[in-house]
CSV table of C-alpha atoms in Angstrom, one decimal:
chain,number,residue,atom,x,y,z
N,25,MET,CA,24.6,-5.3,9.8
N,26,THR,CA,21.3,-3.9,11.5
N,27,ASP,CA,20.5,-2.2,13.9
N,28,GLU,CA,17.2,-2.8,16.5
N,29,ASP,CA,16.4,-1.7,19.1
N,30,PHE,CA,13.7,-2.5,21.7
N,31,THR,CA,12.8,0.1,24.4
N,32,LEU,CA,9.6,0.6,24.8
N,33,SER,CA,9.3,3.9,26.1
N,34,ARG,CA,11.3,7.0,27.1
N,35,ARG,CA,8.8,7.1,31.2
N,36,LYS,CA,8.4,4.2,33.5
N,37,ALA,CA,5.2,2.7,32.9
N,38,LEU,CA,3.2,2.0,36.7
N,39,ALA,CA,0.1,0.4,37.0
N,40,ALA,CA,-1.7,-1.1,39.7
N,41,LEU,CA,-2.0,-5.2,39.0
N,42,GLY,CA,-5.2,-6.1,41.6
N,43,THR,CA,-7.9,-4.6,43.7
N,44,ILE,CA,-10.1,-6.0,45.8
N,45,GLY,CA,-13.0,-4.0,48.3
N,46,VAL,CA,-14.2,-5.3,51.2
N,47,ALA,CA,-17.8,-4.1,52.4
N,48,SER,CA,-20.4,-4.6,55.1
N,49,ALA,CA,-23.5,-3.2,56.1
N,50,GLY,CA,-25.7,-4.5,58.5
N,51,ALA,CA,-29.7,-3.9,61.4
N,52,GLY,CA,-29.3,-4.8,65.1
N,53,LEU,CA,-26.6,-6.0,67.7
N,54,GLY,CA,-24.2,-8.3,66.5
N,55,THR,CA,-25.7,-8.8,62.7
N,56,SER,CA,-23.7,-7.9,60.5
N,57,ALA,CA,-20.8,-9.8,60.8
N,58,TYR,CA,-23.7,-12.1,58.4
N,59,PHE,CA,-24.0,-9.0,55.8
N,60,SER,CA,-19.9,-9.3,53.3
N,61,ASP,CA,-20.2,-8.4,49.8
N,62,GLN,CA,-16.7,-8.5,48.2
N,63,GLU,CA,-15.5,-7.4,45.1
N,64,THR,CA,-12.8,-9.2,43.4
N,65,PHE,CA,-10.3,-8.5,40.3
N,66,GLU,CA,-8.3,-11.0,39.6
N,67,ASN,CA,-5.1,-12.5,36.7
N,68,ASN,CA,-5.1,-8.9,36.2
N,69,ARG,CA,-1.7,-8.8,33.0
N,70,LEU,CA,0.4,-5.4,31.5
N,71,VAL,CA,3.1,-7.2,29.4
N,72,ALA,CA,5.6,-5.4,27.3
N,73,GLY,CA,4.9,-5.1,23.4
N,74,THR,CA,7.6,-5.8,20.9
N,75,LEU,CA,9.2,-3.9,18.1
N,76,ASP,CA,11.0,-5.3,15.9
N,77,MET,CA,12.7,-5.7,12.6
N,78,HIS,CA,12.9,-7.7,9.5
N,79,VAL,CA,15.5,-7.1,7.2
N,80,GLY,CA,16.2,-8.6,3.3
N,81,TRP,CA,18.0,-8.1,1.0
N,82,GLU,CA,19.0,-8.1,-3.7
N,83,GLU,CA,21.8,-7.2,-4.9
N,84,HIS,CA,22.6,-6.2,-8.5
N,85,TYR,CA,26.0,-5.4,-10.5
N,86,SER,CA,27.2,-4.8,-14.3
N,87,ASP,CA,30.9,-4.9,-15.8
N,88,TRP,CA,29.6,-4.8,-19.4
N,89,SER,CA,30.3,-9.3,-19.0
N,90,ASP,CA,28.8,-10.3,-22.9
N,91,ASP,CA,25.7,-11.7,-21.2
N,92,GLU,CA,24.3,-8.9,-19.8
N,93,ASP,CA,22.0,-8.0,-23.1
N,94,ASP,CA,20.8,-11.1,-23.1
N,95,GLY,CA,16.4,-11.1,-23.6
N,96,LEU,CA,16.7,-7.5,-24.2
N,97,GLU,CA,14.7,-6.4,-27.4
N,98,GLY,CA,17.6,-3.0,-27.4
N,99,ASP,CA,20.6,-1.8,-27.4
N,100,VAL,CA,21.8,-1.2,-24.0
N,101,THR,CA,24.0,2.6,-24.3
N,102,MET,CA,26.3,4.4,-22.1
N,103,GLY,CA,24.6,7.6,-21.1
N,104,ASN,CA,20.9,9.1,-20.7
N,105,ASP,CA,20.4,9.0,-25.5
N,106,GLN,CA,17.4,6.1,-24.8
N,107,PRO,CA,13.9,6.7,-22.5
N,108,VAL,CA,14.7,4.6,-19.4
N,109,GLY,CA,18.3,5.2,-17.5
N,110,LEU,CA,19.7,2.6,-15.2
N,111,PRO,CA,21.0,2.8,-11.6
N,112,THR,CA,18.9,6.0,-11.4
N,113,GLN,CA,16.7,7.3,-13.5
N,114,ASP,CA,17.8,11.2,-13.4
N,115,SER,CA,20.6,10.6,-13.2
N,116,SER,CA,21.8,7.6,-15.3
N,117,LEU,CA,25.3,6.0,-16.5
N,118,ILE,CA,24.0,4.5,-18.5
N,119,SER,CA,20.0,3.6,-20.6
N,120,VAL,CA,18.6,1.0,-22.6
N,121,ASN,CA,14.8,1.5,-24.3
N,122,SER,CA,12.0,0.2,-21.9
N,123,THR,CA,10.1,-0.7,-19.0
N,124,ALA,CA,10.6,-4.3,-19.7
N,125,ASP,CA,14.1,-4.5,-20.8
N,126,ALA,CA,15.3,-2.7,-17.5
N,127,ARG,CA,13.3,-5.5,-15.9
N,128,GLN,CA,15.1,-7.9,-17.8
N,129,PHE,CA,18.3,-6.1,-17.2
N,130,LEU,CA,18.5,-6.7,-13.8
N,131,ASN,CA,17.6,-10.1,-14.0
N,132,ASN,CA,20.5,-10.2,-16.1
N,133,THR,CA,23.0,-8.8,-13.6
N,134,GLU,CA,21.3,-10.4,-10.2
N,135,THR,CA,24.5,-11.8,-8.1
N,136,ASP,CA,22.7,-12.4,-5.3
N,137,GLN,CA,19.8,-12.2,-2.9
N,138,PHE,CA,18.3,-12.6,1.0
N,139,PRO,CA,16.6,-14.5,1.9
N,140,ASN,CA,16.9,-17.7,-0.7
N,141,GLY,CA,14.8,-20.6,-1.2
N,142,THR,CA,11.4,-21.2,-1.2
N,143,ASP,CA,9.7,-18.2,0.8
N,144,THR,CA,12.4,-15.7,-1.5
N,145,PHE,CA,13.5,-12.3,-1.6
N,146,ASP,CA,11.1,-11.9,-5.1
N,147,ASP,CA,8.2,-12.5,-2.9
N,148,ALA,CA,8.9,-10.6,-0.4
N,149,GLY,CA,6.5,-7.5,-1.5
N,150,THR,CA,3.4,-10.7,-1.8
N,151,MET,CA,3.4,-11.1,2.1
N,152,ASN,CA,4.1,-11.2,5.5
N,153,GLY,CA,7.2,-9.9,6.3
N,154,CYS,CA,7.8,-10.8,9.6
N,155,THR,CA,7.2,-14.4,8.0
N,156,VAL,CA,9.3,-14.1,4.5
N,157,LEU,CA,12.5,-11.7,6.2
N,158,PRO,CA,14.7,-13.0,8.1
N,159,ASP,CA,15.1,-11.1,11.5
N,160,SER,CA,18.4,-10.6,11.4
N,161,ALA,CA,20.5,-9.3,9.0
N,162,ASP,CA,23.7,-11.0,10.9
N,163,GLN,CA,23.0,-14.0,9.1
N,164,SER,CA,22.7,-12.9,5.9
N,165,PRO,CA,27.4,-12.8,4.1
N,166,VAL,CA,28.7,-9.5,3.1
N,167,ILE,CA,26.4,-7.8,0.6
N,168,VAL,CA,28.7,-5.9,-1.4
N,169,ASP,CA,32.1,-6.8,-2.0
N,170,LEU,CA,34.6,-6.6,-4.8
N,171,ASP,CA,38.4,-6.2,-5.8
N,172,ASP,CA,38.4,-5.0,-10.1
N,173,VAL,CA,36.5,-2.1,-10.4
N,174,LYS,CA,35.5,0.0,-13.3
N,175,PRO,CA,34.8,3.3,-15.1
N,176,GLY,CA,31.4,1.9,-15.9
N,177,ASP,CA,31.1,-0.4,-13.9
N,178,PHE,CA,28.2,0.2,-11.2
N,179,GLY,CA,25.7,-1.7,-8.6
N,180,GLU,CA,22.1,-2.0,-7.2
N,181,VAL,CA,20.9,-3.2,-3.8
N,182,THR,CA,17.7,-2.9,-2.9
N,183,PHE,CA,16.6,-3.6,0.8
N,184,ALA,CA,13.0,-4.6,1.6
N,185,PHE,CA,12.2,-4.6,5.9
N,186,SER,CA,9.3,-4.9,8.0
N,187,LEU,CA,8.3,-4.2,11.7
N,188,CYS,CA,6.6,-6.2,13.8
N,189,ASP,CA,3.5,-6.1,16.4
N,190,ASN,CA,4.1,-1.8,17.1
N,191,PRO,CA,4.7,1.3,14.5
N,192,GLY,CA,8.2,2.5,15.4
N,193,TYR,CA,10.2,5.5,12.9
N,194,VAL,CA,13.5,4.3,11.1
N,195,TRP,CA,16.6,5.3,10.3
N,196,MET,CA,19.2,3.5,7.7
N,197,ASN,CA,22.8,4.0,8.7
N,198,GLY,CA,26.2,3.1,8.3
N,199,GLY,CA,29.7,4.1,8.6
N,200,LEU,CA,33.0,3.7,6.9
N,201,ARG,CA,34.9,0.8,7.8
N,202,SER,CA,38.6,1.6,6.3
N,203,ALA,CA,39.7,3.6,3.5
N,204,SER,CA,43.1,2.9,1.9
N,205,GLU,CA,44.8,3.5,-1.1
N,206,ASN,CA,47.4,0.4,-1.4
N,207,GLY,CA,49.5,2.1,-2.8
N,208,THR,CA,50.1,4.4,-5.7
N,209,ASN,CA,51.7,2.7,-8.9
N,210,GLU,CA,53.0,4.8,-12.4
N,211,ALA,CA,50.0,4.9,-14.3
N,212,GLU,CA,48.2,6.4,-10.5
N,213,ALA,CA,51.2,9.0,-9.9
N,214,ASP,CA,51.6,10.2,-13.5
N,215,ASP,CA,46.8,11.1,-12.8
N,216,PRO,CA,47.0,14.7,-12.5
N,217,ASP,CA,43.8,14.6,-10.1
N,218,GLU,CA,46.6,12.0,-7.9
N,219,GLU,CA,46.2,12.8,-4.4
N,220,PRO,CA,48.9,11.7,-2.5
N,221,GLY,CA,47.4,10.4,0.8
N,222,THR,CA,43.6,10.3,-0.4
N,223,VAL,CA,41.7,7.8,-1.3
N,224,GLU,CA,39.5,9.0,-4.6
N,225,LEU,CA,37.0,6.3,-4.7
N,226,LEU,CA,35.3,7.9,-1.8
N,227,ASP,CA,35.3,10.8,-4.3
N,228,GLU,CA,34.5,9.7,-7.5
N,229,VAL,CA,32.2,7.5,-6.5
N,230,GLN,CA,28.3,8.3,-7.2
N,231,THR,CA,25.7,6.8,-4.5
N,232,ALA,CA,21.8,7.4,-4.7
N,233,LEU,CA,19.2,6.3,-2.1
N,234,TRP,CA,15.1,6.1,-3.1
N,235,TYR,CA,12.3,4.1,-1.6
N,236,ASP,CA,11.8,1.5,-4.3
N,237,ASP,CA,8.5,-0.4,-5.2
N,238,GLY,CA,10.2,-3.5,-4.7
N,239,ASP,CA,10.9,-3.9,-8.4
N,240,ASN,CA,14.8,-2.3,-7.8
N,241,LEU,CA,14.3,0.0,-10.5
N,242,GLN,CA,14.6,3.7,-10.2
N,243,SER,CA,11.6,4.8,-12.2
N,244,GLY,CA,11.5,8.5,-10.8
N,245,SER,CA,6.8,7.7,-10.8
N,246,GLY,CA,6.7,4.9,-8.3
N,247,GLY,CA,3.5,3.9,-8.9
N,248,ALA,CA,0.8,5.5,-8.7
N,249,GLY,CA,3.0,7.6,-7.4
N,250,GLY,CA,1.2,10.1,-4.5
N,251,THR,CA,-1.9,12.1,-5.5
N,252,ALA,CA,-4.7,9.3,-6.4
N,253,ASP,CA,-8.2,8.0,-7.1
N,254,VAL,CA,-8.6,5.2,-4.7
N,255,VAL,CA,-11.3,2.7,-4.6
N,256,ILE,CA,-11.1,-0.3,-2.4
N,257,VAL,CA,-13.1,-3.1,-4.3
N,258,MET,CA,-13.9,-5.7,-1.6
N,259,ASP,CA,-15.3,-8.9,-2.1
N,260,THR,CA,-19.0,-9.6,0.1
N,261,SER,CA,-20.0,-12.8,-1.4
N,262,GLY,CA,-21.1,-15.8,1.7
N,263,SER,CA,-17.6,-17.7,1.8
N,264,MET,CA,-16.1,-13.5,3.2
N,265,GLY,CA,-18.9,-14.7,6.3
N,266,GLY,CA,-18.0,-14.2,9.9
N,267,SER,CA,-14.9,-13.1,10.6
N,268,LYS,CA,-12.8,-13.4,7.3
N,269,LEU,CA,-15.4,-10.0,6.0
N,270,ASP,CA,-14.4,-8.7,10.0
N,271,ASN,CA,-10.4,-9.4,9.0
N,272,ALA,CA,-10.9,-7.2,6.0
N,273,LYS,CA,-12.9,-5.0,7.5
N,274,ALA,CA,-10.3,-4.5,9.5
N,275,GLY,CA,-7.5,-4.4,6.3
N,276,ALA,CA,-9.5,-1.7,4.4
N,277,LYS,CA,-9.5,0.5,6.8
N,278,THR,CA,-6.3,0.3,7.7
N,279,LEU,CA,-5.1,1.5,3.8
N,280,VAL,CA,-8.0,4.4,4.6
N,281,ASP,CA,-5.5,5.7,6.8
N,282,THR,CA,-1.9,4.9,5.0
N,283,VAL,CA,-3.2,7.2,1.9
N,284,GLY,CA,-1.9,10.8,2.1
N,285,ASP,CA,-4.7,13.7,2.5
N,286,ASP,CA,-3.8,13.7,-1.4
N,287,VAL,CA,-5.3,9.8,-2.3
N,288,ASN,CA,-9.8,10.3,-2.4
N,289,VAL,CA,-10.6,6.8,-1.0
N,290,GLY,CA,-14.1,5.0,-2.2
N,291,LEU,CA,-15.6,2.5,-1.7
N,292,VAL,CA,-17.1,-0.7,-4.1
N,293,GLN,CA,-18.7,-3.9,-2.7
N,294,PHE,CA,-19.0,-7.8,-5.3
N,295,SER,CA,-20.9,-10.4,-5.3
N,296,SER,CA,-23.0,-12.3,-7.7
N,297,GLY,CA,-23.7,-8.0,-8.0
N,298,ALA,CA,-21.2,-5.4,-7.9
N,299,GLY,CA,-22.2,-1.8,-6.6
N,300,ALA,CA,-20.6,1.5,-5.2
N,301,VAL,CA,-21.1,1.9,-1.3
N,302,SER,CA,-19.0,5.1,-0.5
N,303,ASP,CA,-18.4,7.4,-3.1
N,304,LEU,CA,-15.0,9.2,-3.9
N,305,THR,CA,-13.0,11.0,-1.2
N,306,THR,CA,-11.0,12.3,1.4
N,307,SER,CA,-13.1,12.4,5.1
N,308,LYS,CA,-11.6,8.4,6.5
N,309,SER,CA,-14.2,8.7,9.5
N,310,GLN,CA,-17.1,8.4,6.0
N,311,THR,CA,-15.4,5.5,4.3
N,312,LYS,CA,-14.1,3.5,7.4
N,313,SER,CA,-18.0,4.0,8.1
N,314,ASP,CA,-19.1,2.3,5.4
N,315,ILE,CA,-16.6,-0.2,5.0
N,316,ASP,CA,-17.8,-1.3,8.7
N,317,SER,CA,-22.0,-2.1,6.8
N,318,LEU,CA,-20.6,-4.2,4.2
N,319,SER,CA,-22.1,-8.2,4.7
N,320,ALA,CA,-22.1,-11.8,3.4
N,321,GLY,CA,-24.8,-12.7,1.2
N,322,GLY,CA,-23.7,-13.9,-2.6
N,323,THR,CA,-21.8,-15.8,-4.7
N,324,THR,CA,-18.9,-13.7,-6.8
N,325,ASN,CA,-18.8,-12.3,-9.1
N,326,VAL,CA,-15.3,-9.6,-9.9
N,327,GLY,CA,-15.5,-8.8,-13.2
N,328,ALA,CA,-18.9,-6.9,-12.2
N,329,GLY,CA,-16.9,-5.4,-9.1
N,330,ILE,CA,-14.0,-4.2,-11.3
N,331,ASP,CA,-17.1,-2.8,-14.0
N,332,ALA,CA,-18.6,-1.2,-11.0
N,333,GLY,CA,-14.6,0.2,-9.1
N,334,GLN,CA,-13.8,1.7,-13.0
N,335,ASN,CA,-17.0,3.5,-13.3
N,336,LEU,CA,-16.0,5.0,-9.8
N,337,LEU,CA,-13.1,6.1,-10.7
N,338,THR,CA,-14.2,7.7,-13.9
N,339,ASP,CA,-17.7,9.4,-12.6
N,340,ASP,CA,-16.5,13.3,-11.2
N,341,THR,CA,-20.6,13.2,-9.3
N,342,ARG,CA,-18.9,11.1,-6.9
N,343,GLY,CA,-16.0,12.6,-5.9
N,344,ALA,CA,-13.8,11.7,-9.9
N,345,ARG,CA,-10.8,13.8,-10.6
N,346,SER,CA,-9.2,14.8,-13.8
N,347,GLY,CA,-5.5,14.2,-13.7
N,348,VAL,CA,-5.0,12.6,-11.2
N,349,ASN,CA,-3.9,8.1,-10.8
N,350,LYS,CA,-6.4,6.0,-11.0
N,351,VAL,CA,-6.5,2.7,-9.0
N,352,LEU,CA,-8.2,-0.2,-8.0
N,353,VAL,CA,-7.1,-2.5,-4.9
N,354,VAL,CA,-9.6,-6.0,-5.7
N,355,LEU,CA,-10.0,-8.3,-2.6
N,356,GLY,CA,-11.1,-11.6,-3.5
N,357,ASN,CA,-12.1,-14.3,-1.9
N,358,GLY,CA,-13.6,-17.4,-3.9
N,359,GLN,CA,-13.7,-19.0,-7.4
N,360,SER,CA,-14.8,-16.9,-10.8
N,361,SER,CA,-15.5,-17.3,-14.3
N,362,THR,CA,-15.2,-12.4,-14.5
N,363,GLY,CA,-13.0,-10.6,-13.6
N,364,ARG,CA,-9.8,-10.5,-16.9
N,365,SER,CA,-11.8,-8.2,-19.4
N,366,GLU,CA,-13.6,-6.1,-17.3
N,367,ALA,CA,-9.7,-5.8,-16.2
N,368,THR,CA,-8.4,-5.4,-19.5
N,369,ALA,CA,-10.7,-2.3,-20.5
N,370,ALA,CA,-9.8,-0.6,-16.9
N,371,LYS,CA,-5.9,-0.6,-17.3
N,372,ASP,CA,-6.6,0.2,-21.5
N,373,ALA,CA,-7.9,2.7,-19.6
N,374,GLY,CA,-4.8,3.6,-17.4
N,375,THR,CA,-5.6,1.9,-14.5
N,376,THR,CA,-3.3,0.6,-11.6
N,377,ILE,CA,-4.6,-2.5,-10.7
N,378,TYR,CA,-4.4,-4.3,-6.8
N,379,THR,CA,-5.0,-7.4,-6.1
N,380,ILE,CA,-5.3,-9.8,-3.3
N,381,ALA,CA,-6.5,-13.5,-3.6
N,382,TYR,CA,-8.0,-13.1,0.3
N,383,GLY,CA,-8.3,-17.3,2.0
N,384,THR,CA,-7.9,-20.5,0.6
N,385,GLY,CA,-10.8,-20.3,-1.6
N,386,ALA,CA,-9.7,-17.8,-3.6
N,387,ASP,CA,-8.7,-17.8,-7.3
N,388,GLU,CA,-5.0,-17.1,-7.4
N,389,ASN,CA,-4.9,-17.5,-10.8
N,390,LEU,CA,-7.1,-14.7,-11.7
N,391,MET,CA,-6.2,-12.7,-9.1
N,392,GLU,CA,-2.2,-12.3,-10.6
N,393,ASP,CA,-4.0,-12.3,-14.2
N,394,ILE,CA,-6.1,-9.2,-13.4
N,395,SER,CA,-3.4,-7.1,-11.5
N,396,SER,CA,-0.7,-4.3,-13.2
N,397,PRO,CA,0.3,-4.3,-15.6
N,398,PRO,CA,-1.6,-6.4,-18.1
N,399,LYS,CA,-0.2,-10.2,-18.8
N,400,ILE,CA,1.5,-10.2,-22.7
N,401,ASP,CA,1.7,-13.8,-24.8
N,402,ASP,CA,5.1,-13.0,-25.6
N,403,GLY,CA,6.4,-12.7,-22.0
N,404,SER,CA,8.1,-8.8,-22.3
N,405,ILE,CA,6.5,-7.7,-18.7
N,406,THR,CA,5.9,-10.5,-16.5
N,407,ASP,CA,6.2,-7.9,-13.2
N,408,ASP,CA,2.7,-8.7,-11.9
N,409,ASP,CA,3.9,-9.9,-8.7
N,410,GLN,CA,4.5,-6.5,-7.8
N,411,PHE,CA,0.8,-5.7,-8.5
N,412,ALA,CA,-0.6,-9.5,-6.8
N,413,PHE,CA,-0.6,-10.4,-3.5
N,414,ILE,CA,-1.6,-13.3,-1.5
N,415,SER,CA,-3.5,-12.8,2.5
N,416,GLY,CA,-4.3,-15.3,5.2
N,417,GLU,CA,-6.9,-13.2,7.2
N,418,THR,CA,-3.6,-13.0,9.9
N,419,ASP,CA,-1.8,-10.3,7.8
N,420,ILE,CA,-4.9,-9.1,5.5
N,421,SER,CA,-3.3,-5.5,7.6
N,422,GLY,CA,-0.5,-5.8,6.6
N,423,VAL,CA,-0.8,-6.2,3.2
N,424,PHE,CA,-4.0,-3.2,2.6
N,425,SER,CA,-1.0,-0.4,4.5
N,426,GLY,CA,1.8,-2.1,2.0
N,427,ILE,CA,0.0,-1.5,-0.7
N,428,GLY,CA,-1.3,1.6,0.4
N,429,GLY,CA,2.4,2.7,1.1
N,430,ARG,CA,3.0,1.9,-2.7
N,431,ILE,CA,0.3,4.7,-3.5
N,432,THR,CA,0.9,7.2,-1.5
N,433,SER,CA,4.9,7.0,-2.4
N,434,GLY,CA,7.3,7.6,-5.1
N,435,GLU,CA,10.4,6.4,-5.8
N,436,GLU,CA,12.2,9.6,-4.7
N,437,VAL,CA,16.1,9.7,-4.6
N,438,PHE,CA,16.6,10.9,-0.7
N,439,PHE,CA,20.0,10.9,-1.2
N,440,GLN,CA,22.7,12.1,-3.9
N,441,GLY,CA,26.5,12.5,-4.0
N,442,SER,CA,29.5,10.5,-3.4
N,443,LEU,CA,30.4,7.5,-2.1
N,444,ARG,CA,32.1,9.8,0.8
N,445,GLU,CA,28.9,12.4,1.6
N,446,ALA,CA,26.5,8.6,2.1
N,447,LEU,CA,29.1,7.2,4.2
N,448,THR,CA,28.8,11.0,6.2
N,449,ALA,CA,24.5,11.2,6.4
N,450,LEU,CA,24.7,7.2,7.2
N,451,GLU,CA,27.2,8.3,10.0
N,452,ASP,CA,25.6,11.4,11.1
N,453,PRO,CA,26.7,12.5,14.7
N,454,ASP,CA,23.7,11.8,16.5
N,455,GLY,CA,23.9,7.6,16.2
N,456,GLN,CA,19.9,7.1,14.0
N,457,GLY,CA,22.0,8.4,10.4
N,458,VAL,CA,19.3,9.0,6.7
N,459,PRO,CA,15.7,9.6,8.7
N,460,LEU,CA,13.0,7.4,6.6
N,461,GLU,CA,9.7,8.9,5.7
N,462,GLY,CA,7.1,5.8,6.9
N,463,ASN,CA,3.8,4.8,5.8
N,464,VAL,CA,1.6,5.2,8.5
N,465,PRO,CA,1.0,9.4,10.6
N,466,ALA,CA,3.1,9.5,13.4
N,467,GLY,CA,-0.3,11.0,15.5
N,468,GLN,CA,-2.5,7.6,14.3
N,469,ALA,CA,0.4,5.6,15.8
N,470,GLY,CA,0.5,7.8,19.6
N,471,GLY,CA,3.8,9.4,18.0
N,472,THR,CA,5.1,13.4,16.8
N,473,GLY,CA,6.7,15.0,13.7
N,474,ARG,CA,7.6,12.4,10.6
N,475,ASP,CA,5.2,9.2,9.2
N,476,CYS,CA,6.3,6.1,11.3
N,477,PHE,CA,6.4,3.2,10.2
N,478,ASP,CA,3.6,0.2,9.9
N,479,GLY,CA,4.0,-2.5,12.6
N,480,GLN,CA,2.0,-5.2,10.3
N,481,GLY,CA,4.9,-6.8,8.4
N,482,ALA,CA,4.0,-4.1,5.6
N,483,VAL,CA,7.3,-4.4,3.2
N,484,HIS,CA,9.0,-1.9,2.5
N,485,TYR,CA,12.4,-1.4,0.0
N,486,VAL,CA,15.8,1.1,0.1
N,487,GLY,CA,17.3,1.7,-2.8
N,488,PHE,CA,21.5,1.7,-2.6
N,489,ALA,CA,22.5,2.7,-6.0
N,490,TRP,CA,27.3,3.0,-7.3
N,491,TRP,CA,28.2,4.1,-9.6
N,492,LEU,CA,32.6,5.3,-10.9
N,493,PRO,CA,31.7,7.1,-14.2
N,494,VAL,CA,33.3,6.7,-16.8
N,495,ASP,CA,35.9,10.3,-17.2
N,496,HIS,CA,37.1,9.0,-14.3
N,497,GLY,CA,40.5,6.3,-13.4
N,498,ASN,CA,43.9,6.1,-13.2
N,499,GLU,CA,43.3,8.3,-9.6
N,500,VAL,CA,41.8,4.7,-8.0
N,501,GLN,CA,43.9,2.6,-9.4
N,502,SER,CA,44.0,-0.3,-5.9
N,503,ASP,CA,42.6,2.3,-3.5
N,504,SER,CA,40.0,0.0,-1.7
N,505,ALA,CA,37.4,1.3,1.1
N,506,THR,CA,35.0,-1.2,3.3
N,507,PHE,CA,32.0,0.2,4.8
N,508,ASP,CA,28.9,-1.3,7.3
N,509,LEU,CA,25.0,0.1,5.9
N,510,GLY,CA,21.9,-1.2,9.0
N,511,PHE,CA,19.2,-0.1,10.0
N,512,TYR,CA,17.8,1.6,12.8
N,513,THR,CA,14.2,1.7,15.0
N,514,GLU,CA,12.7,3.3,17.4
N,515,GLN,CA,8.7,2.9,18.3
N,516,CYS,CA,6.5,5.3,17.9
N,517,ARG,CA,4.5,5.8,20.3
N,518,HIS,CA,5.6,8.4,22.7
N,519,ASN,CA,8.5,10.3,21.0
N,520,ASP,CA,8.5,12.7,18.0
N,521,GLY,CA,11.1,11.0,16.0
N,522,GLY,CA,14.2,12.8,17.2
N,523,GLY,CA,15.8,9.4,18.4
N,524,MET,CA,17.7,8.5,20.6
N,525,ASN,CA,20.6,6.1,19.6
N,526,SER,CA,23.3,6.7,21.4
N,527,GLU,CA,25.5,4.2,19.2
N,528,GLN,CA,26.8,3.8,15.3
N,529,VAL,CA,26.9,0.7,12.5
N,530,ASP,CA,29.8,-0.6,14.5
N,531,GLY,CA,32.0,-4.3,12.8
N,532,GLY,CA,29.9,-6.2,14.6
N,533,ALA,CA,26.3,-4.9,13.8
């Protein structure tokens, strides 16, 4: 179901692969042959880049079976009479009394995920998607395969995708394969909403598409939500010397480039102690210059770094703003006896903490414990992995980019309507589908138009939900519909995001 485009440019590339220059000079007769000089430029190489999309998914289905409310603290009710709505917050079919209950409900209704195994779909957001997610969705079985849908049922699929090597524009696409009334029984024929020759299921099933943060729950806020003060808290202890610090610097600068114009970014370094290096500012060049100035030495005091970062987030003389989301992005490489109490205090003050356990020497348990949301002894919140990341040197830029994307983009619902309307939008006469907003400004990646998606393995999520409201019944009896969902990507560089695809998703995609 994945369309992958490998066209690298609208123009043919020409290059001179090598030149040889010869010069001679002499004085007197017959001496020029003794004086010569040759400058040779050998083994010139021109290697084409790649654009490769990796995709995975997780599916949920609720048919009101007895085990769907297992482990919930409250009740599941029909309608929107409780704080958290499902399958979407604004157009809820059912509701529960807390986010923790919503996550437990989704766990109870999970039907399948791809990939499975040691590196599961749930791990994808904390790792390099080019490593975890499969290269082709054709390896997976059918996602939605239901033959007895009733009013009040709903389902949700969260897609995860990554671009590998080059930034690209991405579209979500799809199309209707077939639809049938499969005859008309007596009850269906008697329903006043029944229209002969019309597959009402396509019109009565409602759908929503949104940018998700990986938890399969359309919560409306989407983590930090787009306007934020963000402090990068960087480990600069002695174990960070050499290429490890250089690569971490490159990753941190990727985050600075990824976040939007409404995000102020500051910088704190910590080793044996900690201190602010850069005030909160929208000047990307200044923050990146300060990142480049970092050097390694000393021991690892994570707690001091968190305290310094939190202090910067609350200091209005150094760029801190009131009424915006507060975020710490903490990278740690070594073991530390501090950090937990300092992180708890910061989170109690409303700060969201993303953590990166960087390299083989990192204290992964500590970094998970101090990430948001905080662990609760009774286990009612167990979603720490949404905020804790494990990274090596090679994928650190992708991890930073993914965190930047979460900070910048909320869980915006970008389409809502009937299944028929959704498939019409996804088919799109021009063949691309619904354009998705990326996490990298097009100009930064060599293109124009809407934002592109980075090509460094950051994992991005799109949620697709469907539900059949309870005020529809007999007119949809025995109706069936088969449809495709997929993604299409084109390189960002030299393109404007208008799309070049001339083929829609087909049965073999």
